Structures are given as C-alpha cells and as structure tokens.
PDB file of C-alpha atoms in Angstrom:
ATOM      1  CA  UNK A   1      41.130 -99.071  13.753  1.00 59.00           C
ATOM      2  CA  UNK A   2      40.242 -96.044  12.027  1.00 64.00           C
ATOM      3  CA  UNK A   3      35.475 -96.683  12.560  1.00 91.00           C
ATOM      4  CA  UNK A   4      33.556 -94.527  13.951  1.00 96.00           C
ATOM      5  CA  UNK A   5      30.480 -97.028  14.585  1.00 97.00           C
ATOM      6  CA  UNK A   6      27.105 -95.782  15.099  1.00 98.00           C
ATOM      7  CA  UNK A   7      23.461 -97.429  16.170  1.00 98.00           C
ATOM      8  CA  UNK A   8      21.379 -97.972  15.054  1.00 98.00           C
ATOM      9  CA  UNK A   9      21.333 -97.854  11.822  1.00 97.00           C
ATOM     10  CA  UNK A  10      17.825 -97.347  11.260  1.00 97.00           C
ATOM     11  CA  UNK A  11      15.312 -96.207  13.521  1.00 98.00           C
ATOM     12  CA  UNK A  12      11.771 -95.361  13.235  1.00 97.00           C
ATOM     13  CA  UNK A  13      10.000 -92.896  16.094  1.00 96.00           C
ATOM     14  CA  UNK A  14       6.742 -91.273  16.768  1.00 95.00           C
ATOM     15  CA  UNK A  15       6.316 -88.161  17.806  1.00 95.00           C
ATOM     16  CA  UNK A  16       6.087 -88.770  21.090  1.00 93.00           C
ATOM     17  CA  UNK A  17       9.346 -91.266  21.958  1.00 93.00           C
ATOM     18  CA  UNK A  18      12.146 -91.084  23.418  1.00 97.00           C
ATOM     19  CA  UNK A  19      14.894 -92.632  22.115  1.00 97.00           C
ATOM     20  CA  UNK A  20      19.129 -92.159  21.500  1.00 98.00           C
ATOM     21  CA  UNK A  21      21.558 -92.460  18.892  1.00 98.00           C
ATOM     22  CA  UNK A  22      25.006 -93.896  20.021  1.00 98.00           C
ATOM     23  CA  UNK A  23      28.575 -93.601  18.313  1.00 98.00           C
ATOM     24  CA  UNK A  24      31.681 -95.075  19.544  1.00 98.00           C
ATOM     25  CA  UNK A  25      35.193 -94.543  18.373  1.00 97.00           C
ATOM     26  CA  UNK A  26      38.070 -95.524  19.648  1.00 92.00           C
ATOM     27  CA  UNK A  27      40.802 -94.023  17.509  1.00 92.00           C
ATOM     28  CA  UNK A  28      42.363 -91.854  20.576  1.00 91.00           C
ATOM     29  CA  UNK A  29      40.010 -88.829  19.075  1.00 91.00           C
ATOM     30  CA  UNK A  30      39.650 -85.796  21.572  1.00 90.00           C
ATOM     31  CA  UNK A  31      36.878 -84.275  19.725  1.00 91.00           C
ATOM     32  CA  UNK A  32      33.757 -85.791  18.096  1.00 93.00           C
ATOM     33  CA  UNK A  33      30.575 -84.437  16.203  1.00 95.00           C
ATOM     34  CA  UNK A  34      26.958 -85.024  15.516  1.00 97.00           C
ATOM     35  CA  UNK A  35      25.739 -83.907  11.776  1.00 97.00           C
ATOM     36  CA  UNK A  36      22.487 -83.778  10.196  1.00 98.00           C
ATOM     37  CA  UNK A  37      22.150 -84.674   6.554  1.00 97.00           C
ATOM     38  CA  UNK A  38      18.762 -84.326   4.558  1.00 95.00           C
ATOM     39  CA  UNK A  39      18.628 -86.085   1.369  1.00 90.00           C
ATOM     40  CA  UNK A  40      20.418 -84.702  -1.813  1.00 87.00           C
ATOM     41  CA  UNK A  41      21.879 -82.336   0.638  1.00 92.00           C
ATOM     42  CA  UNK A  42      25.034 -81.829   2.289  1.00 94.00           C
ATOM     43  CA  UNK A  43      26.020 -82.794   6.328  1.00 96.00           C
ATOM     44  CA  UNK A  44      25.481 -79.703   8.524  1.00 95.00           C
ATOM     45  CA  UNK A  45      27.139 -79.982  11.674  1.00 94.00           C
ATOM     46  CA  UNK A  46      25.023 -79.797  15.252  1.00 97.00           C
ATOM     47  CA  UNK A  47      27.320 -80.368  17.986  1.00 96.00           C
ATOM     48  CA  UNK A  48      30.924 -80.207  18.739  1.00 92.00           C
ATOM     49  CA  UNK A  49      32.483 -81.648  21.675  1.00 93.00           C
ATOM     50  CA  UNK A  50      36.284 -81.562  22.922  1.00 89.00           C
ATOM     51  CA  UNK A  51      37.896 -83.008  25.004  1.00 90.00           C
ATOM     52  CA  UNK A  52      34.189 -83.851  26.411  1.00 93.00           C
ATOM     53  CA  UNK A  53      33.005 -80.660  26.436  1.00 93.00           C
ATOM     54  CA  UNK A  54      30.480 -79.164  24.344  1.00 94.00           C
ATOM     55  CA  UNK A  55      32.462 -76.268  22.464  1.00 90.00           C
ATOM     56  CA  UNK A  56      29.762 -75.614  19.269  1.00 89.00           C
ATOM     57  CA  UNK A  57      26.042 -75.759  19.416  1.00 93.00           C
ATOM     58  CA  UNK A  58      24.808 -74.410  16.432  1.00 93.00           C
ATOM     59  CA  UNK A  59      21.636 -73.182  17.626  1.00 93.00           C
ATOM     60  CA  UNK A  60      19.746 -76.628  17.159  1.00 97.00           C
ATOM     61  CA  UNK A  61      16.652 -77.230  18.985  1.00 97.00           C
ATOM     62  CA  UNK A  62      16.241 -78.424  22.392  1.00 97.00           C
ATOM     63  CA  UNK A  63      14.404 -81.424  21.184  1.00 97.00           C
ATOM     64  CA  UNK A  64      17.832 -83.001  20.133  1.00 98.00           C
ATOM     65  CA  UNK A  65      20.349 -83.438  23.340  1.00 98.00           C
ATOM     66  CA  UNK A  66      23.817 -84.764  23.200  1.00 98.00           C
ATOM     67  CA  UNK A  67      25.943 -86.450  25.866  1.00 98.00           C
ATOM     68  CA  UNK A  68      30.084 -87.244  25.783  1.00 97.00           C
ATOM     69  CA  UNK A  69      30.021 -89.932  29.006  1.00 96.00           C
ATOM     70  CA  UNK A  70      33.950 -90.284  27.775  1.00 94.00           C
ATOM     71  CA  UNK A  71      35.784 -89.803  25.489  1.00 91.00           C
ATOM     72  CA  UNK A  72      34.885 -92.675  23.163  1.00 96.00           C
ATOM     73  CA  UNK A  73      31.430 -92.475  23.401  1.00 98.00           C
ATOM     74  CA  UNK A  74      28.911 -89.895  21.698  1.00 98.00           C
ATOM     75  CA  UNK A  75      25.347 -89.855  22.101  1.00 98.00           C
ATOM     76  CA  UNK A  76      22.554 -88.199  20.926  1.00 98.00           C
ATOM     77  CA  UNK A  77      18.510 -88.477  22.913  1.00 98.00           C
ATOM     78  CA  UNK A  78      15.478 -87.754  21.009  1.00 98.00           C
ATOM     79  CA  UNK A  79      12.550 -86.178  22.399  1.00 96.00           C
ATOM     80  CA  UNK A  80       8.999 -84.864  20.597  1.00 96.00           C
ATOM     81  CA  UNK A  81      10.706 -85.009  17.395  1.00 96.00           C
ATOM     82  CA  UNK A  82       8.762 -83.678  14.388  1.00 97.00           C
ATOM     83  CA  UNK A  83       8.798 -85.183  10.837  1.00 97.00           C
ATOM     84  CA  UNK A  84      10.751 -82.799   9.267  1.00 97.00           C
ATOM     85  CA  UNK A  85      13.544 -83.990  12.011  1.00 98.00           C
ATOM     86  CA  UNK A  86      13.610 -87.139   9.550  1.00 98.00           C
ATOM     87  CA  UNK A  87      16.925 -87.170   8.038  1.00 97.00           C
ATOM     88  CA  UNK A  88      20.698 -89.270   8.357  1.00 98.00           C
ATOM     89  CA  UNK A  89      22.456 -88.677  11.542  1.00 98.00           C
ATOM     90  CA  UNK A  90      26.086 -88.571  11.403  1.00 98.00           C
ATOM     91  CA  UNK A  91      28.764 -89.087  14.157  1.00 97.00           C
ATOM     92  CA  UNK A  92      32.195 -88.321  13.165  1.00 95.00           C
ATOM     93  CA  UNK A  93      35.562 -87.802  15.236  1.00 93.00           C
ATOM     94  CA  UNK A  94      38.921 -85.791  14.530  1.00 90.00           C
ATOM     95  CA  UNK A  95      41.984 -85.128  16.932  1.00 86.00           C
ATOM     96  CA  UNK A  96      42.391 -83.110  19.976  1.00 67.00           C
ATOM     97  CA  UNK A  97      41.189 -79.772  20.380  1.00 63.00           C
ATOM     98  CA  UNK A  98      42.136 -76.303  18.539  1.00 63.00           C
ATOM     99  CA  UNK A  99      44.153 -76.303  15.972  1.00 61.00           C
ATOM    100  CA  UNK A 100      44.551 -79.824  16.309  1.00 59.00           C
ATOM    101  CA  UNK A 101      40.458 -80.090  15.452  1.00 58.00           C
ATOM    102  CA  UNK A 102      42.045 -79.378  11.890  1.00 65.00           C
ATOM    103  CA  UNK A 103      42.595 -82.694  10.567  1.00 74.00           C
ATOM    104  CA  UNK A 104      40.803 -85.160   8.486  1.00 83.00           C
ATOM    105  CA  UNK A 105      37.529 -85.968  10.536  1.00 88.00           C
ATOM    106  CA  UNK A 106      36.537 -89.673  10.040  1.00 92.00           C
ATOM    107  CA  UNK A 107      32.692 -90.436   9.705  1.00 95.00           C
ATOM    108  CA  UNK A 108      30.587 -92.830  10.585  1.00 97.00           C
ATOM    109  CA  UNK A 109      27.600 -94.898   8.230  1.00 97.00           C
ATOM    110  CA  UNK A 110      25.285 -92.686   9.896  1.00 97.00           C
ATOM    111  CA  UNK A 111      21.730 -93.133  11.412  1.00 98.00           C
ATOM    112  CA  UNK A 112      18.675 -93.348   9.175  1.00 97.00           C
ATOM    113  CA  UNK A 113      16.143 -91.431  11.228  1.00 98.00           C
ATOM    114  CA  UNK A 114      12.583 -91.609  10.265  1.00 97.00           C
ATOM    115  CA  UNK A 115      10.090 -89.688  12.551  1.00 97.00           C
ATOM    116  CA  UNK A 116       6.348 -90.736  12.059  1.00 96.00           C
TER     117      UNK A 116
ATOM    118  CA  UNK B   1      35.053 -84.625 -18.067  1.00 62.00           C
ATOM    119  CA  UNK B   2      34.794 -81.107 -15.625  1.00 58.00           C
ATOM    120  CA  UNK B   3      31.763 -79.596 -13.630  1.00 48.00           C
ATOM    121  CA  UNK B   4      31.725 -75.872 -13.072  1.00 42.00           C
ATOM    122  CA  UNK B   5      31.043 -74.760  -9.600  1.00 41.00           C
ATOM    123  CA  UNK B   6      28.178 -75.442  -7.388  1.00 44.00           C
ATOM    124  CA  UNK B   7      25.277 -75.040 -10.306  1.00 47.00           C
ATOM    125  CA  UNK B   8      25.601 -77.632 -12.339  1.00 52.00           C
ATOM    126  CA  UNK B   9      25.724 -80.692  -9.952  1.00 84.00           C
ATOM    127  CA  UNK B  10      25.956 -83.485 -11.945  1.00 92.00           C
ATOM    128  CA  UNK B  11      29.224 -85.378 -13.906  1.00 95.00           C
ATOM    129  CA  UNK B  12      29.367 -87.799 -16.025  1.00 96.00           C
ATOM    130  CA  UNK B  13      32.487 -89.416 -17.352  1.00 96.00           C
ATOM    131  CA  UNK B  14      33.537 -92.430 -19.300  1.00 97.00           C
ATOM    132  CA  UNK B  15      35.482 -95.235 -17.419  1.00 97.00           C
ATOM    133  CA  UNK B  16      39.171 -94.031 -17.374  1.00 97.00           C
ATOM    134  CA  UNK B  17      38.630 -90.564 -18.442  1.00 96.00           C
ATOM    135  CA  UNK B  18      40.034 -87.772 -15.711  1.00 97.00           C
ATOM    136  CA  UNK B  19      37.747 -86.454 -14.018  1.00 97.00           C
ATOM    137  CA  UNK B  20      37.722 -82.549 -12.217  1.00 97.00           C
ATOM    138  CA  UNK B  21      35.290 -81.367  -9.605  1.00 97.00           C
ATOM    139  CA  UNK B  22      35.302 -78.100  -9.228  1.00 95.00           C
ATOM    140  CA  UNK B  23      33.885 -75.968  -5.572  1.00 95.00           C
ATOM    141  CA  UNK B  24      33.770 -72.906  -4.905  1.00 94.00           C
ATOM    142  CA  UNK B  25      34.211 -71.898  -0.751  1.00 91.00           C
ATOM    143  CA  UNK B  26      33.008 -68.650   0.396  1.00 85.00           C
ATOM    144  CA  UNK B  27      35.402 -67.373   3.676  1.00 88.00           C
ATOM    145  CA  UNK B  28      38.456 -66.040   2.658  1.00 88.00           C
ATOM    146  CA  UNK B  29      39.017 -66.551   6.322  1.00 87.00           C
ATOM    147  CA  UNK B  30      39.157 -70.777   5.784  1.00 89.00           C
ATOM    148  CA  UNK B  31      42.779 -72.645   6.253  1.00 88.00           C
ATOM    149  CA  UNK B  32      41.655 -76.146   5.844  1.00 90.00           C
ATOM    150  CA  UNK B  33      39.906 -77.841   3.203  1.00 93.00           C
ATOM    151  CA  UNK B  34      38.700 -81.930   2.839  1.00 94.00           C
ATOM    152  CA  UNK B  35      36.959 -83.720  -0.065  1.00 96.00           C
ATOM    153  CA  UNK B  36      34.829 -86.032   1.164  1.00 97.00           C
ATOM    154  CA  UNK B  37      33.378 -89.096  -1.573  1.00 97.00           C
ATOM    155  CA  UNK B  38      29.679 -90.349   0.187  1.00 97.00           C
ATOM    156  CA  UNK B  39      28.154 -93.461  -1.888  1.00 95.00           C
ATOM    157  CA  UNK B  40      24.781 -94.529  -1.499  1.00 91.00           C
ATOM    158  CA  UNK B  41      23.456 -95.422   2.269  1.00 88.00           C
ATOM    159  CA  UNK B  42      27.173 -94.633   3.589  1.00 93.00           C
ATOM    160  CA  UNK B  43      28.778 -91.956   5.636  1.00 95.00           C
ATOM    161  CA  UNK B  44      31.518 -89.086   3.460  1.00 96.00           C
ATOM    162  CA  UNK B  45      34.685 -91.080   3.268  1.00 95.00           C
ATOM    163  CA  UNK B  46      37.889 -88.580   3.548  1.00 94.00           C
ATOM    164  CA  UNK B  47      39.656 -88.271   0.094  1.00 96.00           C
ATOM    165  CA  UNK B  48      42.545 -85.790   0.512  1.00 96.00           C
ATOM    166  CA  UNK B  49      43.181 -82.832   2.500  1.00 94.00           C
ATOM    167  CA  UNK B  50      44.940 -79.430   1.833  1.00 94.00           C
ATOM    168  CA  UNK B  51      45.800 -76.690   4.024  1.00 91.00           C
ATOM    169  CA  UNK B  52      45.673 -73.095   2.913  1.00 91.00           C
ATOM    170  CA  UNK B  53      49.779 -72.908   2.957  1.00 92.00           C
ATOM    171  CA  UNK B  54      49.728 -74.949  -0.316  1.00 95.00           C
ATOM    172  CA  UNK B  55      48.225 -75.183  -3.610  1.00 96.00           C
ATOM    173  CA  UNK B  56      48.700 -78.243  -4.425  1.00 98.00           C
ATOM    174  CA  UNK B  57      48.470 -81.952  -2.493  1.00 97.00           C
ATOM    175  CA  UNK B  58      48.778 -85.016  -4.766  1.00 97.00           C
ATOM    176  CA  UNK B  59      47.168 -88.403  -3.298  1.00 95.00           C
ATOM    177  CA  UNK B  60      46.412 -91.781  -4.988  1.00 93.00           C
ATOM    178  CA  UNK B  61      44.894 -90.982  -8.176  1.00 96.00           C
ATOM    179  CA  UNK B  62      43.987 -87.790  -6.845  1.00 98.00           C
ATOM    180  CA  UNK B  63      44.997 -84.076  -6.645  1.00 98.00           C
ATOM    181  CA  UNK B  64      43.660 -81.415  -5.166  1.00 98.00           C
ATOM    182  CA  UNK B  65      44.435 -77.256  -6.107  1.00 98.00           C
ATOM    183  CA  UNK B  66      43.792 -74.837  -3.854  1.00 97.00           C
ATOM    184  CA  UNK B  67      43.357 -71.256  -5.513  1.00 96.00           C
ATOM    185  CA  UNK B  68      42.740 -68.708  -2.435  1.00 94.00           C
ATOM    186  CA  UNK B  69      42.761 -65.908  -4.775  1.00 94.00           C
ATOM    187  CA  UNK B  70      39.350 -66.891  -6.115  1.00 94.00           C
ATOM    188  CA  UNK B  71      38.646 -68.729  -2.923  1.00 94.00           C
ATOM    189  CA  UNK B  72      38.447 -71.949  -5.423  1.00 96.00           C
ATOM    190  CA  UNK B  73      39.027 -75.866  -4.675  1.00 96.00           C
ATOM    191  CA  UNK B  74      39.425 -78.471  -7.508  1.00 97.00           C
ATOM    192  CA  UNK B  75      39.588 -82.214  -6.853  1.00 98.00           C
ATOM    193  CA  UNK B  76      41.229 -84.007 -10.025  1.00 98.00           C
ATOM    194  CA  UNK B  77      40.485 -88.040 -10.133  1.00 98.00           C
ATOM    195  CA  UNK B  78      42.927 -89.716 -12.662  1.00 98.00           C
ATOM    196  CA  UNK B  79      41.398 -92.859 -14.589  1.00 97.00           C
ATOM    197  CA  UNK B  80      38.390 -92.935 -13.161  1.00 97.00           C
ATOM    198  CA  UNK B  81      37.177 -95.919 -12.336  1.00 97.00           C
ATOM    199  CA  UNK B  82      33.162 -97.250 -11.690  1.00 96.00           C
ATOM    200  CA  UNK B  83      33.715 -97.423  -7.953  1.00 96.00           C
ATOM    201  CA  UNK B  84      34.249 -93.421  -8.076  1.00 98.00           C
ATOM    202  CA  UNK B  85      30.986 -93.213  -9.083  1.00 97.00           C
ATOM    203  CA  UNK B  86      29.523 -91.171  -5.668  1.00 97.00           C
ATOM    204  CA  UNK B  87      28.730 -87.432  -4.461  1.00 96.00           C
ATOM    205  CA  UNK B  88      32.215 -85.247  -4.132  1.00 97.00           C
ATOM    206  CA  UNK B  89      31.533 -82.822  -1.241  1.00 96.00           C
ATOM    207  CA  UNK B  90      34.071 -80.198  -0.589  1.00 96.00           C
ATOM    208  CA  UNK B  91      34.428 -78.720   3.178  1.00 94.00           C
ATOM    209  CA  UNK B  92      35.596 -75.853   4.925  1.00 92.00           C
ATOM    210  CA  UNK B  93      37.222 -74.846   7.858  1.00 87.00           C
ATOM    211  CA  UNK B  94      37.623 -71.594   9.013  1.00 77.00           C
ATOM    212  CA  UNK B  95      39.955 -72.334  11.785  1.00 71.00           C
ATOM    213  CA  UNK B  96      39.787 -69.624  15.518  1.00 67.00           C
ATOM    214  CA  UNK B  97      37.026 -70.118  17.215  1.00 65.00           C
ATOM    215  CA  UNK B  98      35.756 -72.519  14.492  1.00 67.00           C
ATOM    216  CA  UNK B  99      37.864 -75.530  14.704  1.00 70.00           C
ATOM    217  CA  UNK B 100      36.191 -78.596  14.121  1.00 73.00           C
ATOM    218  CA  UNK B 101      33.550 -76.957  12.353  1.00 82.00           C
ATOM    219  CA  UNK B 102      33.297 -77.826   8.691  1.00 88.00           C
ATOM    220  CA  UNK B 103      31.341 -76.586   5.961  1.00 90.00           C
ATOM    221  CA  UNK B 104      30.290 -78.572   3.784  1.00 93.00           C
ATOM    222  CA  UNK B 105      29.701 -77.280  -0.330  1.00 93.00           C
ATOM    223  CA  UNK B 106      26.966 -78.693  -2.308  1.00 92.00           C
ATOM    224  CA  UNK B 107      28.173 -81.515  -3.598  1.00 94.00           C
ATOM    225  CA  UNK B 108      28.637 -83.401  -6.783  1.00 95.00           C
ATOM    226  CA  UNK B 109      27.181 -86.159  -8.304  1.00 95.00           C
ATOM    227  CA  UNK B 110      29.837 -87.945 -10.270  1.00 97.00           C
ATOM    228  CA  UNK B 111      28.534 -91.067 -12.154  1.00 96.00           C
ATOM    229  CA  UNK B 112      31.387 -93.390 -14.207  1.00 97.00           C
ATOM    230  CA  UNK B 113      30.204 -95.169 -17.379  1.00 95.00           C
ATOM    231  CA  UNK B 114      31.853 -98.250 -18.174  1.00 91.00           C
TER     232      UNK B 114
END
C-alpha cells in the first residue's frame, strides 16, 4: 500500500467555520507533511512532523493548526480562514526522521479548499 | 523537444519524441533531488530520485543528470507518450536541519501531441 488518502476532497468554508482536513497513511512512514499549492504554482510546504512531533513550521499563520494523534494520521483544523487561504491542500509522508526524511515522499490527491 | 530553465514553462513534443526538462536549483548546499509529474486535479506523483553523490540515475523511460557545478537538474523522458502529458516539478532538499523539507522549482508544463 503505497496511498496517502486525504478528505475531503473538496470542501467549501466561510469565513467564519471551523472545519479539518484529514490524511491517513499507513505505509510505516515516521514523518508526514501538510503543503499548500495555489494554482499554476508549485506545493510549498507548511508543516513537518516526525516521529509525531512538529519539527518545521514555516511561519504559517495561526489560523491553520495541525495535529499528528499517531503516527498514521495527519490533520489539519481551519479557523477564520480568508479567501486568499483558497488553494489545494496536500498531505504527503516519507520515512523516519533525519537523514532518513531524505527519500521519495509519497503524496496524496490533495484537498480542494475553497474559502467563501 | 527541450525547455530551458525556469522561464520558459511550457513543452510541447510530438508523441514518441524524447523529451528534456530542464531546472535549475538554487542551494549549493542541497543533497537530494525528486521529479515529481502532477496531472490535472491529482497530487505530484514521484518520478525518480537522485542524490548529490551521482550524476546520473536511469529509471523506466527516464533519466535524470545531476550537474552540481551549475547547480542544474535535467529529467530526460524517452518516447514520450500522451499520458506524460502533465507539469514536471523538480524539488530540493537541502538536508541538516532541513530534512523533509523540499523545495519545489517552478514547474513545467509538458503537453504530448499524438
């Protein structure tokens, strides 16, 4: 089994929701990411998390919060989004931690988020 | 058919022509590198991975060349077929206190004619 699997795969929020992206893999993977991808551009990565532990936040707003409750399971809550937060949201999942982190990470389809 | 770097985004190429994509990385400090193929409405699919200790890594109708020198990363497709039509991204990692964090180049739009 080599799927990450994320949900939904669409989701439409106002402004003032709540709501959470999952992903699940179960592939064994020690570390697992959240990226952001705008259209025509490329993923930028917002969170990393080994072994469970948040090791790279780069510097994204509070608005967006992840959770690891193990270590197949990645989520993502939503809160006062603004439209420009409208984009795909991808999970994705490599091995380990350190240098092991270096290997081919596997990607999910991704979460169409619109934000109204 | 060949692109040229991160400016001209687009390639177009015949069915079973070969096909190069060409990225350029920016940190000489980077010891992994992944193409990644994304079609439409789908998550980047790994293609072939090379670490900085080579300079060449053949796949399935696929090689990648790694030039550190110029800090430059080609991804050749042999034959290429319709279903290669997609965006090529190329990524980076810089390895230290950056594992697991890849950088991902421009992309490419790569469009197969039949």
């Amino acid at each position: 089994d080599t799927e990450v699997t994320q949900t939904p795969k669409h989701l439409v929020m106002g402004m003032t929701n709540k709501k959470s992206l999952k992903c699940e893999q179960h592939m064994g993977h020690r570390a697992m990411y959240w990226y952001k991808q705008k259209a025509k551009k490329p993923p930028e990565l917002m969170f990393v998390y080994s072994y469970e532990k948040l090791s790279i936040n780069e510097s994204v707003p509070s608005r967006f919060s992840p959770e690891c409750p193990n270590s197949s399971l990645l989520n993502l809550h939503l809160h006062a989004l603004q439209p420009e937060d409208s984009a795909l949201y991808l999970c994705a999942s490599s091995q380990g931690q350190g240098a092991l982190m270096n290997t081919e990470a596997f990607f999910g389809q991704g979460t169409r988020l619109t934000v109204v | 058919g060949e692109n040229v770097g991160l400016h001209l985004p687009t390639l177009s190429v015949q069915e079973g022509d070969n096909s190069i994509i060409n990225c350029a990385y920016s940190n000489s400090a980077s010891d992994y590198f992944i193409w990644y193929k994304q079609e439409s409405g789908k998550g980047p699919q790994f293609i072939i991975d090379i670490r900085s200790n080579m300079d060449k890594r053949q796949g399935q109708r696929v090689t990648v060349l790694l030039n550190k020198t110029v800090k430059h990363l080609s991804l050749q497709i042999a034959a290429t077929q319709p279903g290669d039509s997609a965006v090529y991204f190329c990524a980076e990692n810089a390895g230290g206190t950056s594992y697991g964090k890849l950088t991902f180049g421009q992309g490419t739009i790569l469009t197969v004619h039949p």
